[in-house]
mmCIF file with all atom_site columns, C-alpha atoms in Angstrom:
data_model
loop_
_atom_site.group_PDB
_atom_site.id
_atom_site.type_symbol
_atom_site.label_atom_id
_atom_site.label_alt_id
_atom_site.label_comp_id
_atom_site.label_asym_id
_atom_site.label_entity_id
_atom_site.label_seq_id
_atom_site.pdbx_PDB_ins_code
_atom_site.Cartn_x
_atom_site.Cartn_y
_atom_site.Cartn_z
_atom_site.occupancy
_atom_site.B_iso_or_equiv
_atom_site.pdbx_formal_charge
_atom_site.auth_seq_id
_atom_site.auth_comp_id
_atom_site.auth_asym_id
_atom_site.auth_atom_id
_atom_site.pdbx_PDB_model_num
ATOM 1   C CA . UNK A 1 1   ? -31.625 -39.756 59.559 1.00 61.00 ? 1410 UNK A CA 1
ATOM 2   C CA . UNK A 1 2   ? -34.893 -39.204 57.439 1.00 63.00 ? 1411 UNK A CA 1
ATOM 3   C CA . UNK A 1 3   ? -36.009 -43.261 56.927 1.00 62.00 ? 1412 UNK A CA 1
ATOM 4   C CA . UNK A 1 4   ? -39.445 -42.540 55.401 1.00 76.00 ? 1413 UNK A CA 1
ATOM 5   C CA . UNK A 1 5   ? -41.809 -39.504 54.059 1.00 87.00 ? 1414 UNK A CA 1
ATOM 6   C CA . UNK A 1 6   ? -45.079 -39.670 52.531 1.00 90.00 ? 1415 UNK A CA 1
ATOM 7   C CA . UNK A 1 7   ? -46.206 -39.977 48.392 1.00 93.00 ? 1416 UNK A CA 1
ATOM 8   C CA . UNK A 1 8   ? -47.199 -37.033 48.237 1.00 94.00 ? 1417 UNK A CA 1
ATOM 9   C CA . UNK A 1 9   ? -47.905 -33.653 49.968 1.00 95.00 ? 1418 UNK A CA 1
ATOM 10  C CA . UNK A 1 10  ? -52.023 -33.148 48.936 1.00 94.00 ? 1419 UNK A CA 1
ATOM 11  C CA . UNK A 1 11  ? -52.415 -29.610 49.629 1.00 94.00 ? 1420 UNK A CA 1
ATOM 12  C CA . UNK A 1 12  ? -53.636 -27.542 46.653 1.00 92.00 ? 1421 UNK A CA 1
ATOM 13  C CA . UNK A 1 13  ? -53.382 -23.825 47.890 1.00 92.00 ? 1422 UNK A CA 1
ATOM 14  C CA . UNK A 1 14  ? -50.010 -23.239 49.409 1.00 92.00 ? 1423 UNK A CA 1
ATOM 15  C CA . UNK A 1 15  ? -49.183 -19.976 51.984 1.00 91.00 ? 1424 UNK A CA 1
ATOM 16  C CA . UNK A 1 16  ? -45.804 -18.452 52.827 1.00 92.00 ? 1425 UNK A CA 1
ATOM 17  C CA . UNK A 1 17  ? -43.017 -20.660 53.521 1.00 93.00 ? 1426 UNK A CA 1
ATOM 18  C CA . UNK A 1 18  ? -45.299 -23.634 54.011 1.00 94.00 ? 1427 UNK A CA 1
ATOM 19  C CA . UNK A 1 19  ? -42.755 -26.072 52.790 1.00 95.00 ? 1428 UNK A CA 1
ATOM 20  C CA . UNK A 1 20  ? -39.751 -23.941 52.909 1.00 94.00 ? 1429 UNK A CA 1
ATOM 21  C CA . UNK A 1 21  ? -36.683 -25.780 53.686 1.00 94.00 ? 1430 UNK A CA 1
ATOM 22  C CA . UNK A 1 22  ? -39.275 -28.490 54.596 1.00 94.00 ? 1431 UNK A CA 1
ATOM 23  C CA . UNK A 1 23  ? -36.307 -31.543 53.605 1.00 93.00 ? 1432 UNK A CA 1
ATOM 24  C CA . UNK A 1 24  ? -33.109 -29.153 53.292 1.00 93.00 ? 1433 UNK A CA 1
ATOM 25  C CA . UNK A 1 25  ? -29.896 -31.508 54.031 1.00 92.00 ? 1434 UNK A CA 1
ATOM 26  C CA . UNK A 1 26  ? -31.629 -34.926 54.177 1.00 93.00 ? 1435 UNK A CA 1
ATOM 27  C CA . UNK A 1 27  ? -28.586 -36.210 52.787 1.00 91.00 ? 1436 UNK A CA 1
ATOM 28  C CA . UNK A 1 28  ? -30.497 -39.784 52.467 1.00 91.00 ? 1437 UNK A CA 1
ATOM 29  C CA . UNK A 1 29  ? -33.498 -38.936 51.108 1.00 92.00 ? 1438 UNK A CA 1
ATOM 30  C CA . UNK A 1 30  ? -33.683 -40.597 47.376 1.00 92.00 ? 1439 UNK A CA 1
ATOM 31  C CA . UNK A 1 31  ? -38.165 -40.190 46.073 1.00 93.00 ? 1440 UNK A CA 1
ATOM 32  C CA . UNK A 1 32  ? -39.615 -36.574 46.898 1.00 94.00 ? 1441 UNK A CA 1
ATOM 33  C CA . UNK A 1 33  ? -43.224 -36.769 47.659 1.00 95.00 ? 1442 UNK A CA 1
ATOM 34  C CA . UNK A 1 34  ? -45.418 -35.483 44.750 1.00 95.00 ? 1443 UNK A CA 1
ATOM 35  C CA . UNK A 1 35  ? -46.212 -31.871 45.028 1.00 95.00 ? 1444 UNK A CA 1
ATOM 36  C CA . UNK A 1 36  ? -49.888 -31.932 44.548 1.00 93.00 ? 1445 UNK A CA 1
ATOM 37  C CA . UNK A 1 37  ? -50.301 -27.901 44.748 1.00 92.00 ? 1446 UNK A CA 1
ATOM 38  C CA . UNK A 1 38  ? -51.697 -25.892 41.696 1.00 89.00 ? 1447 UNK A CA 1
ATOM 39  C CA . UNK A 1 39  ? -51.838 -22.293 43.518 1.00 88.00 ? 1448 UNK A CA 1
ATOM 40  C CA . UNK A 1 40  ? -49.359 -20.410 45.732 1.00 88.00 ? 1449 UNK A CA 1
ATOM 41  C CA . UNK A 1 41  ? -50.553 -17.211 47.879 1.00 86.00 ? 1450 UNK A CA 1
ATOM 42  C CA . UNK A 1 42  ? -47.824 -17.159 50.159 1.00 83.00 ? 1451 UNK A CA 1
ATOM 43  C CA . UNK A 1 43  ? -43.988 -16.367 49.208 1.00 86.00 ? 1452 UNK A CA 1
ATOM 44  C CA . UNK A 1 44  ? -40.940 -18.593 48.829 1.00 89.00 ? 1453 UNK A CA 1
ATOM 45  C CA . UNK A 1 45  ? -43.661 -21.923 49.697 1.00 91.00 ? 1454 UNK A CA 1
ATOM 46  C CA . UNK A 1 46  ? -40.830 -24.212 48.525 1.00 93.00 ? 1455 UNK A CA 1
ATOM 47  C CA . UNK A 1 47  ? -38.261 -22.524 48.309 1.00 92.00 ? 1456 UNK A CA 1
ATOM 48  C CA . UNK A 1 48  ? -34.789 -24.802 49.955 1.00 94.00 ? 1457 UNK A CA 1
ATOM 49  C CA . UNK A 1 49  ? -37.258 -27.302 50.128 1.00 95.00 ? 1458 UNK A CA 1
ATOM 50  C CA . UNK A 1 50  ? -35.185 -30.115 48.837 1.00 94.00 ? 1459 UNK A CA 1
ATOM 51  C CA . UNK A 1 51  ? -31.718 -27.864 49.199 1.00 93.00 ? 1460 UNK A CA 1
ATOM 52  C CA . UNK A 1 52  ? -29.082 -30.421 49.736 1.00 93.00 ? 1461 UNK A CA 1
ATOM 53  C CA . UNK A 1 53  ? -30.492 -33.450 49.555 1.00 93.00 ? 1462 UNK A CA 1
ATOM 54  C CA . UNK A 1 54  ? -27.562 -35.283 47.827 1.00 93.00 ? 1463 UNK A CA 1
ATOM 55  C CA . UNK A 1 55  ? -29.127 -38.582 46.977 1.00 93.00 ? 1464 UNK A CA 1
ATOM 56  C CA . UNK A 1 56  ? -32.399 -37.538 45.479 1.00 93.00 ? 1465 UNK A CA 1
ATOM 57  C CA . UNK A 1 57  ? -32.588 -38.726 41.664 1.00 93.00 ? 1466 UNK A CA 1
ATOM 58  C CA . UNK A 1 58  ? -36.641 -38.700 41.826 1.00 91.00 ? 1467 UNK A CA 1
ATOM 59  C CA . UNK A 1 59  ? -38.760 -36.393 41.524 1.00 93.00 ? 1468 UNK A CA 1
ATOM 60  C CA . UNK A 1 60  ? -42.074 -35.452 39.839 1.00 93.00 ? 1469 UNK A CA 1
ATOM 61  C CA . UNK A 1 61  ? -41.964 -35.583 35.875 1.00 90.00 ? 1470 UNK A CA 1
ATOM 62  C CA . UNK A 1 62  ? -44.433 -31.904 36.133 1.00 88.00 ? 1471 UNK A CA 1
ATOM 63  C CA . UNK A 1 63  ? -44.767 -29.299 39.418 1.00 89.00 ? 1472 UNK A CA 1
ATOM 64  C CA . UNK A 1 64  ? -48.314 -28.217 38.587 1.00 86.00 ? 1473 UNK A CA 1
ATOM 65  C CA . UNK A 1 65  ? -49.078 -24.688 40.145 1.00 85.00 ? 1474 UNK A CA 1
ATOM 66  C CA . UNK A 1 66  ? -49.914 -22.648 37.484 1.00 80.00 ? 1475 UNK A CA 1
ATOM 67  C CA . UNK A 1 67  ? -50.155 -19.485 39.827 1.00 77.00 ? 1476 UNK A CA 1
ATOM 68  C CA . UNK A 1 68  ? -46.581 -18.688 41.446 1.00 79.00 ? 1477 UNK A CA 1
ATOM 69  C CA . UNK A 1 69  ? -45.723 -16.064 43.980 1.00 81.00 ? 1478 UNK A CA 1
ATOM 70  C CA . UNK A 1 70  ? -41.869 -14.547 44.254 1.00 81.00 ? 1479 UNK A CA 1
ATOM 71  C CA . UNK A 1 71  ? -39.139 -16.873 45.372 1.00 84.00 ? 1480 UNK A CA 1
ATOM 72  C CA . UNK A 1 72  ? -41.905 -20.081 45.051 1.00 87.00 ? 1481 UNK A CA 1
ATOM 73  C CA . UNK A 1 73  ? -39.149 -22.479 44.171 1.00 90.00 ? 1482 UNK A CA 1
ATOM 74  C CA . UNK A 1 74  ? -35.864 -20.893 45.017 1.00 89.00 ? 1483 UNK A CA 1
ATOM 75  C CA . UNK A 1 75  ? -32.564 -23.201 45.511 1.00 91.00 ? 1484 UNK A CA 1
ATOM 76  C CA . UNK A 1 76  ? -35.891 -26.003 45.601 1.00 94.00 ? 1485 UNK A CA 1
ATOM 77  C CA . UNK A 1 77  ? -33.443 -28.459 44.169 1.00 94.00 ? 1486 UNK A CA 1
ATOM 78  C CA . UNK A 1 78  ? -29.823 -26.531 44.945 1.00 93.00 ? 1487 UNK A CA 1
ATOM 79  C CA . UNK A 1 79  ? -26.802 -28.784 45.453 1.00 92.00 ? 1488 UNK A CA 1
ATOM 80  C CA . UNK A 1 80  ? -29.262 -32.360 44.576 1.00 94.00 ? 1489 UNK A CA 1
ATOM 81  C CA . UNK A 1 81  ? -26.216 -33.214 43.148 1.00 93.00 ? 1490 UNK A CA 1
ATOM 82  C CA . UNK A 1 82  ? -27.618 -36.960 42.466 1.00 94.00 ? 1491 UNK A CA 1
ATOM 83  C CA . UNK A 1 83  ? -30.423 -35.923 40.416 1.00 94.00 ? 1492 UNK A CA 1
ATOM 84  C CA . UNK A 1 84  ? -30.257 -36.257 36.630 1.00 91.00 ? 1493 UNK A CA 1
ATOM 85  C CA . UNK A 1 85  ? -33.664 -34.852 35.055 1.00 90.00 ? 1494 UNK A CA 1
ATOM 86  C CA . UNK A 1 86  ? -35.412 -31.855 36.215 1.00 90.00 ? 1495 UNK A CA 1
ATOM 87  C CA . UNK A 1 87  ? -39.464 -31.599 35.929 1.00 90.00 ? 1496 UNK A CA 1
ATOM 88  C CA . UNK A 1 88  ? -41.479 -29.273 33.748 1.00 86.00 ? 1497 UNK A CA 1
ATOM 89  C CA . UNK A 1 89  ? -42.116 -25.991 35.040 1.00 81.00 ? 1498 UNK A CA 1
ATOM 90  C CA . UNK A 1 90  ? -44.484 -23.609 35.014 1.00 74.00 ? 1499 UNK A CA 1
ATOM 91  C CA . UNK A 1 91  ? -43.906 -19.908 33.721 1.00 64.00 ? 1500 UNK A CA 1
ATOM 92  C CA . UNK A 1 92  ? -42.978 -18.236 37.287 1.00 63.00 ? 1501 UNK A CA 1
ATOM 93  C CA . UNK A 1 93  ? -39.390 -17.250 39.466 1.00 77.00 ? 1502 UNK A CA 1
ATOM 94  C CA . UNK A 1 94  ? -36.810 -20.328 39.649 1.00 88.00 ? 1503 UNK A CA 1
ATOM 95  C CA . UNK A 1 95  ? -33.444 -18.354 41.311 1.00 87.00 ? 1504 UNK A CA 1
ATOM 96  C CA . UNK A 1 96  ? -31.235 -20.911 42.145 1.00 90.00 ? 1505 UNK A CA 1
ATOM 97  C CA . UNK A 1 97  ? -33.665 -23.618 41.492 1.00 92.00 ? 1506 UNK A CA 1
ATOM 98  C CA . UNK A 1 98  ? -31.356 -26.175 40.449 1.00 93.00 ? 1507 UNK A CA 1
ATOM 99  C CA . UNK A 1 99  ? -27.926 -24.610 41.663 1.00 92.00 ? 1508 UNK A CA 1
ATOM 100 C CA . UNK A 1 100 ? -25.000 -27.020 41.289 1.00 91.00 ? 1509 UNK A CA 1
ATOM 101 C CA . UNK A 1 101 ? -27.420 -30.138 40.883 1.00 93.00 ? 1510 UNK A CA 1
ATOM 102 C CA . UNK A 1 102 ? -23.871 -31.512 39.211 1.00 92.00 ? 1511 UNK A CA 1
ATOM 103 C CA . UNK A 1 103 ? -25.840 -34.645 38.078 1.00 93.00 ? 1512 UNK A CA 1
ATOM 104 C CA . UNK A 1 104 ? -28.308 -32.703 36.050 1.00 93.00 ? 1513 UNK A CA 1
ATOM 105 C CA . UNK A 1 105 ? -28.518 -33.629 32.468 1.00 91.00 ? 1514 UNK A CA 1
ATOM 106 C CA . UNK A 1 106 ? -32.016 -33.099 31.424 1.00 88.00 ? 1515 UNK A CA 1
ATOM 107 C CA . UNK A 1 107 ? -33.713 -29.589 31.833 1.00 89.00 ? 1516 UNK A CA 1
ATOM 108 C CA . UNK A 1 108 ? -37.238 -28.745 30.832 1.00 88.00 ? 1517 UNK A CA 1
ATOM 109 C CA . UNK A 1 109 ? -37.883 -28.981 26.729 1.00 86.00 ? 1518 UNK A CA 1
ATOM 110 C CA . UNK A 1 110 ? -38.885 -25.040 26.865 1.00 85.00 ? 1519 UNK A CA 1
ATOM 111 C CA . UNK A 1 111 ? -39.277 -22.110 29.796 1.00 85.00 ? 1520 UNK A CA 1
ATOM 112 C CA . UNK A 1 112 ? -42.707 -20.990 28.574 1.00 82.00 ? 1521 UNK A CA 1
ATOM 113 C CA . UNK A 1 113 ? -43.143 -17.405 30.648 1.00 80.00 ? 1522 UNK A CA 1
ATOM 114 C CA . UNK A 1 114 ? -43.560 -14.951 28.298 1.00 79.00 ? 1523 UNK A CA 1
ATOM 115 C CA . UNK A 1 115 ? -43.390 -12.029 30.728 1.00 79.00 ? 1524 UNK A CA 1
ATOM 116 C CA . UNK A 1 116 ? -40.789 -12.004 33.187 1.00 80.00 ? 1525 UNK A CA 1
ATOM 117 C CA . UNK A 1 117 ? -39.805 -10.656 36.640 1.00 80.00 ? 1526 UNK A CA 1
ATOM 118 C CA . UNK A 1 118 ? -36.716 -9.500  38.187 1.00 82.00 ? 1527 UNK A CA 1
ATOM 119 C CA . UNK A 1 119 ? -33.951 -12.122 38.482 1.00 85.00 ? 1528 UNK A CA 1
ATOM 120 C CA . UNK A 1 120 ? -36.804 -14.898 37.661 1.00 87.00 ? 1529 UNK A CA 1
ATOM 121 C CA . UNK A 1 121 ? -34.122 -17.497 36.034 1.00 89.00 ? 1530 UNK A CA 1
ATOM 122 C CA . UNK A 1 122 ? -31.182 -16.625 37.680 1.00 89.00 ? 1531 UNK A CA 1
ATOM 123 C CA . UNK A 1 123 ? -28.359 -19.089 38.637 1.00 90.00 ? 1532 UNK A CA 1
ATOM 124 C CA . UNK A 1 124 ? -31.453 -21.162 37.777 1.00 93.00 ? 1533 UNK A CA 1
ATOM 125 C CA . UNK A 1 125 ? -28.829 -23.677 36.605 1.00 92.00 ? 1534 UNK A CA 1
ATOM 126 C CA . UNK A 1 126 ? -25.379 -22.594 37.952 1.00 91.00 ? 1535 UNK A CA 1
ATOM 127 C CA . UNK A 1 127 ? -23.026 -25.079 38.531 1.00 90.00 ? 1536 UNK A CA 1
ATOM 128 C CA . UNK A 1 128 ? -24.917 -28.096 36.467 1.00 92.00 ? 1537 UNK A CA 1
ATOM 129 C CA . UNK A 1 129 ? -21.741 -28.622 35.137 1.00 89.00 ? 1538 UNK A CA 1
ATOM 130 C CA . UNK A 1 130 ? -23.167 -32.103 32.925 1.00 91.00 ? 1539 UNK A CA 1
ATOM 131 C CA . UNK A 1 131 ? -26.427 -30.309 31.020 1.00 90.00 ? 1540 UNK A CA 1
ATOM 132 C CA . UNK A 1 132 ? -25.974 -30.016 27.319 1.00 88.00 ? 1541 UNK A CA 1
ATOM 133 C CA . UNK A 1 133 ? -29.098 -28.836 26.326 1.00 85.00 ? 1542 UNK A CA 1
ATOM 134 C CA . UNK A 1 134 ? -30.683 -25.512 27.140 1.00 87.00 ? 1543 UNK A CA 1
ATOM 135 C CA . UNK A 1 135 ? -34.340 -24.772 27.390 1.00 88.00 ? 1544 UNK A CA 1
ATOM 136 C CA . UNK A 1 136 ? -35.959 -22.660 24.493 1.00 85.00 ? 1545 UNK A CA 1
ATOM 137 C CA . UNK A 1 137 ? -35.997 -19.395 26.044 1.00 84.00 ? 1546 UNK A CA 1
ATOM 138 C CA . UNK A 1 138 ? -39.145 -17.391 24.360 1.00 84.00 ? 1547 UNK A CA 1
ATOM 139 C CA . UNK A 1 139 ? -39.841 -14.208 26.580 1.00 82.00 ? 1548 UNK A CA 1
ATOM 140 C CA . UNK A 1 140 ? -40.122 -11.139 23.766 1.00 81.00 ? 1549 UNK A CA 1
ATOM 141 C CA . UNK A 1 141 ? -39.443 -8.636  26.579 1.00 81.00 ? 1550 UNK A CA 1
ATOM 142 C CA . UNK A 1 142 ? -36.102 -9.456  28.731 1.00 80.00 ? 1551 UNK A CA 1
ATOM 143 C CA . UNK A 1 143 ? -35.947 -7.370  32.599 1.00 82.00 ? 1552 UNK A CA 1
ATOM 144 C CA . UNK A 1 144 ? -33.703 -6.513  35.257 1.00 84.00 ? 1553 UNK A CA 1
ATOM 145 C CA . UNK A 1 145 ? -31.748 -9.889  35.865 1.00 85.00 ? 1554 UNK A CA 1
ATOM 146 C CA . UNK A 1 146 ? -33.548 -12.049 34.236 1.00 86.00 ? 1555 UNK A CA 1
ATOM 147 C CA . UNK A 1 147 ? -31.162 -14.603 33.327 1.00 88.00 ? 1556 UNK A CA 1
ATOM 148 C CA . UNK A 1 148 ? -28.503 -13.395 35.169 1.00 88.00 ? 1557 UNK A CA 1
ATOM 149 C CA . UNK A 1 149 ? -25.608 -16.080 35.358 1.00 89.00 ? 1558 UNK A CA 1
ATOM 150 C CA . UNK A 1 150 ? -28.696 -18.775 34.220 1.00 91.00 ? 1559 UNK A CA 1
ATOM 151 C CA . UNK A 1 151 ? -26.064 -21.782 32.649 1.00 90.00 ? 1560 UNK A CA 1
ATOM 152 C CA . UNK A 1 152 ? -22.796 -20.489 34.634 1.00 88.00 ? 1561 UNK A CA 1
ATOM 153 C CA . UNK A 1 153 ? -20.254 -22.900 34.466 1.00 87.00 ? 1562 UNK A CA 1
ATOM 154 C CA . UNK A 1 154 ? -22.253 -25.342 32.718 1.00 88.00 ? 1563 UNK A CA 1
ATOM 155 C CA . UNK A 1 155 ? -19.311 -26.351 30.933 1.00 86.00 ? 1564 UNK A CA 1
ATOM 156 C CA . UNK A 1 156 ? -20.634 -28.814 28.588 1.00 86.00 ? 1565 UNK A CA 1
ATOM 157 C CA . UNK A 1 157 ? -23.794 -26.852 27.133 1.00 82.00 ? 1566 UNK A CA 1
ATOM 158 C CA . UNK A 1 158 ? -23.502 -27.286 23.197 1.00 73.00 ? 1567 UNK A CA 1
ATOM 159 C CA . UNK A 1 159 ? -27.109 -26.491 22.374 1.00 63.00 ? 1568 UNK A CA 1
ATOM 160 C CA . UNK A 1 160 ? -29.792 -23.494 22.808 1.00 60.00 ? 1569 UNK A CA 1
ATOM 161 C CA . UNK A 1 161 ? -32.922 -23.837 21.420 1.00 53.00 ? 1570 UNK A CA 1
ATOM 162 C CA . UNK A 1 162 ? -34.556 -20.872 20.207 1.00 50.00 ? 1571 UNK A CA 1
ATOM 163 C CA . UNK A 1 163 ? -36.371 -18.908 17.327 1.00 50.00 ? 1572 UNK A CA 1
ATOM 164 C CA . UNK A 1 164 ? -38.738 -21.654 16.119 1.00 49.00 ? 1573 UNK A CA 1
ATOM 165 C CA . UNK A 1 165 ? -42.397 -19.791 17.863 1.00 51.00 ? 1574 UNK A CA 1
ATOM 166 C CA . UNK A 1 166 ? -40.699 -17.040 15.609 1.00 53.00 ? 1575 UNK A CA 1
ATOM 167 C CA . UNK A 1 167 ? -40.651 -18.406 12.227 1.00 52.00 ? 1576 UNK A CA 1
ATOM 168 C CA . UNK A 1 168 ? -43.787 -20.300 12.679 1.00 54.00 ? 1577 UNK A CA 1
ATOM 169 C CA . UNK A 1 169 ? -45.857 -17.699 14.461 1.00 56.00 ? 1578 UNK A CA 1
ATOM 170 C CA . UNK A 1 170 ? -44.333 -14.320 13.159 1.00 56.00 ? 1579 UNK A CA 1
ATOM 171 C CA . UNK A 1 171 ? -46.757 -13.389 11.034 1.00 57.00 ? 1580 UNK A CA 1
ATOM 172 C CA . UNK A 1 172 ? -44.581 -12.390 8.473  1.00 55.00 ? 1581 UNK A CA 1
ATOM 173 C CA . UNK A 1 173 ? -43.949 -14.717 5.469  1.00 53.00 ? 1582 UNK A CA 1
ATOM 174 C CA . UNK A 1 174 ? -40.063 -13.406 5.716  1.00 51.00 ? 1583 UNK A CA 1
ATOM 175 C CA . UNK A 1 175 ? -39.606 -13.604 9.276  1.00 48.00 ? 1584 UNK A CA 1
ATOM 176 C CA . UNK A 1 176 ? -36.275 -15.278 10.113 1.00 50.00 ? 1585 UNK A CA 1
ATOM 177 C CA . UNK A 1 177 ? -35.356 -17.091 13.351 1.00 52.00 ? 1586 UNK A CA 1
ATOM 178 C CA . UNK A 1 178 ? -32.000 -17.395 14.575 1.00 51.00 ? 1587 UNK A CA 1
ATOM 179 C CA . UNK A 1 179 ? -30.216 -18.652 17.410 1.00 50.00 ? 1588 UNK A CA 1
ATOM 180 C CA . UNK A 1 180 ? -31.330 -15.787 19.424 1.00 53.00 ? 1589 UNK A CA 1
ATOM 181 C CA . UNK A 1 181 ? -31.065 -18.300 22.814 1.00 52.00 ? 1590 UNK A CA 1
ATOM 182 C CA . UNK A 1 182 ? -27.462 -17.709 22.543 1.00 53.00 ? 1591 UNK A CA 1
ATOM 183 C CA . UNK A 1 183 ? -27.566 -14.240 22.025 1.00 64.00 ? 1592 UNK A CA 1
ATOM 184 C CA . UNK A 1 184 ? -29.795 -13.246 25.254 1.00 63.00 ? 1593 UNK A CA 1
ATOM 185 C CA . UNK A 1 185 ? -26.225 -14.472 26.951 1.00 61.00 ? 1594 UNK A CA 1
ATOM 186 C CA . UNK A 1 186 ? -23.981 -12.466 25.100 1.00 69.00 ? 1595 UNK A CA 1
ATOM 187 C CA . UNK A 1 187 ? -26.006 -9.548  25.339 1.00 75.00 ? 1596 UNK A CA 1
ATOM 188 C CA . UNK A 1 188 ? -26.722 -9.493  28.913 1.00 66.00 ? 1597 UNK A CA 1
ATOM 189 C CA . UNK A 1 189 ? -22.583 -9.977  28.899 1.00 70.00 ? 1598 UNK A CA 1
ATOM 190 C CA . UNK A 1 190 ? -22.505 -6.815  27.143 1.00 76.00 ? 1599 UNK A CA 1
ATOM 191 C CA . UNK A 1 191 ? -24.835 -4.807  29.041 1.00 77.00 ? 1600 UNK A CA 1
ATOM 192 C CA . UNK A 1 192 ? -23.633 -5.937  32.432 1.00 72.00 ? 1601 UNK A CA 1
ATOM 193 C CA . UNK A 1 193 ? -20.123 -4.533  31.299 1.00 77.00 ? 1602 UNK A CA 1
ATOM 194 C CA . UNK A 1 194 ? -20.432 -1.440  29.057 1.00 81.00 ? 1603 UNK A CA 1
ATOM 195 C CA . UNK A 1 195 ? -24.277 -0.767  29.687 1.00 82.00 ? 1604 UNK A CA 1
ATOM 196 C CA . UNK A 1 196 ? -26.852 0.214   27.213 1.00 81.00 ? 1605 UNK A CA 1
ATOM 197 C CA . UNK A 1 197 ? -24.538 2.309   25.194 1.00 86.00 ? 1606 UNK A CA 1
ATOM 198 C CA . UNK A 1 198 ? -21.851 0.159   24.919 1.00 84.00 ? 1607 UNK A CA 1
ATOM 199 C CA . UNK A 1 199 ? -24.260 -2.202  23.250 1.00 83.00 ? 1608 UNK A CA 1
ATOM 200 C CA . UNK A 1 200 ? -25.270 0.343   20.878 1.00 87.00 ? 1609 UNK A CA 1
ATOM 201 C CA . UNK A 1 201 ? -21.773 0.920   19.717 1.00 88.00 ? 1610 UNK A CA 1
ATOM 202 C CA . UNK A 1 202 ? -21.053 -3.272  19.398 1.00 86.00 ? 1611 UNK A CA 1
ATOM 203 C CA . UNK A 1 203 ? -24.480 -3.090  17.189 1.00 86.00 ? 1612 UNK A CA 1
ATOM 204 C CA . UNK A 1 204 ? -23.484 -0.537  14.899 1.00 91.00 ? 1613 UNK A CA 1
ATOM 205 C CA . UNK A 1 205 ? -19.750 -1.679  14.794 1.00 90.00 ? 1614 UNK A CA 1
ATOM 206 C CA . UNK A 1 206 ? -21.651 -5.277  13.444 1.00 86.00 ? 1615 UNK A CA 1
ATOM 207 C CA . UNK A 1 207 ? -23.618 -3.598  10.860 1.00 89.00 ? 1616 UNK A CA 1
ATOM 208 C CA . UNK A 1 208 ? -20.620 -1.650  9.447  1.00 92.00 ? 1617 UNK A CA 1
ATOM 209 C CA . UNK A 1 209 ? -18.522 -5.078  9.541  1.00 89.00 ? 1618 UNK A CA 1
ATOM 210 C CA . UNK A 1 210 ? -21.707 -6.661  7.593  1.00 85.00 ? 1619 UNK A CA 1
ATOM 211 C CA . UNK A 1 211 ? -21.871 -4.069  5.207  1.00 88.00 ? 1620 UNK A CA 1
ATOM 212 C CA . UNK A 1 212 ? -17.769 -4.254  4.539  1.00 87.00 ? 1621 UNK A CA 1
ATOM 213 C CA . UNK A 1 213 ? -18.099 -8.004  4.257  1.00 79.00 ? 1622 UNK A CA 1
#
C-alpha cells in the first residue's frame, strides 16, 4: 500500500519509459506529484503512469512539456475513475490518455495541435461516460486514426466546440464556421465504413438534397 510520494518529480528532460507505469494500480493514491518536465527524448516516458489509480482526483492544473515523443502519455490517466478534471495539454499523442476515467467531467478548453500523428487522440476519452463538453478540435489536416473512437461511449456529451479560429482568423470577410467538431465524428464514421468513396457519394447525395430543398 503506497502511504506517501513526493510533490513533485523535478526532472526536466525525460528518456524512454522513465516514468512508465511508474504508479499503475496504486489503488490509494489520491495527489500525483507535479510533473515538472518540459522535454521528452525518450518514448512512452509516462505512459500507464497513473493507469488505475482509482482514488486520484488531483492532479496538475497544466503538464508542461512542450516537446512530446510517441506514446508520451498513453492510458497516463486510464481507468482514474475518481478524477473529475483533466489538465491542459500540450499539442502531442494522448491514446488512451484518459480511458474510462468515469469521473471525468472537465476536459481541456481546446486540443491546440495543429498537425497531427497517427492515432494521436484516440480512445483519448473512451469510456468518460460523465463529460459533456468536448474540446475545440482545430487541426486543418485530419490523418490515419486520429480521433479514432476519441468520446466513445461518452454518453452524456451535448457540446463540441469548434469553428470559432475559423470565422475570426479566415481571412475571408464571408468565411462561415460551423459545428465542424461534430462533423470530424461523423465523417471518420463514414470513412471507416464505406471509405473515401462512399463519402463522396454521401457529399454529393447532400448537395442534391440542398439544392431540392
Amino acid at each position: 500500500k503506497l502511504i506517501e510520494v513526493p510533490d513533485e518529480l523535478p526532472a526536466l528532460n525525460l528518456k524512454d519509459f522513465c516514468y512508465r507505469q511508474m504508479f499503475g494500480a496504486c489503488a490509494s493514491l489520491t495527489t500525483a506529484p507535479i510533473i515538472k518536465a518540459t522535454a521528452m527524448t525518450g518514448s512512452s516516458t509516462c505512459s500507464y503512469m497513473f493507469s488505475g489509480c482509482s482514488s486520484l482526483t488531483t492532479v496538475q492544473d497544466e503538464l508542461y512539456a512542450m516537446t512530446l515523443v510517441d506514446n508520451c502519455y498513453e492510458r497516463m490517466f486510464n481507468a482514474c475513475t475518481s478524477l473529475t478534471t483533466a489538465p491542459n495539454l500540450a499539442p502531442s499523442c494522448y491514446k488512451y490518455m484518459f480511458g474510462s476515467c468515469t469521473s471525468l467531467t472537465t476536459a481541456p478548453d481546446v486540443l491546440p495541435a495543429l498537425k497531427l500523428k497517427n492515432s494521436c487522440y484516440s480512445n483519448m476519452f473512451y469510456y468518460c461516460h460523465k463529460l459533456t463538453t468536448a474540446p475545440e478540435l482545430p487541426a486543418p489536416i485530419l490523418t490515419t486514426l486520429c480521433y479514432e473512437q476519441m468520446f466513445r461511449v461518452c454518453t452524456k456529451l451535448n457540446k463540441i466546440i469548434a469553428g470559432f479560429i475559423i470565422s475570426a482568423f479566415g481571412g475571408s470577410k464571408v468565411q462561415i464556421g460551423g459545428p465542424t467538431g461534430a462533423f470530424i465524428i461523423i465523417i471518420y464514421g463514414i470513412i471507416q465504413q464505406y471509405g473515401l468513396t462512399g463519402l463522396t457519394i454521401a457529399t454529393i447525395m447532400a448537395g442534391i438534397l440542398l439544392i431540392l430543398m
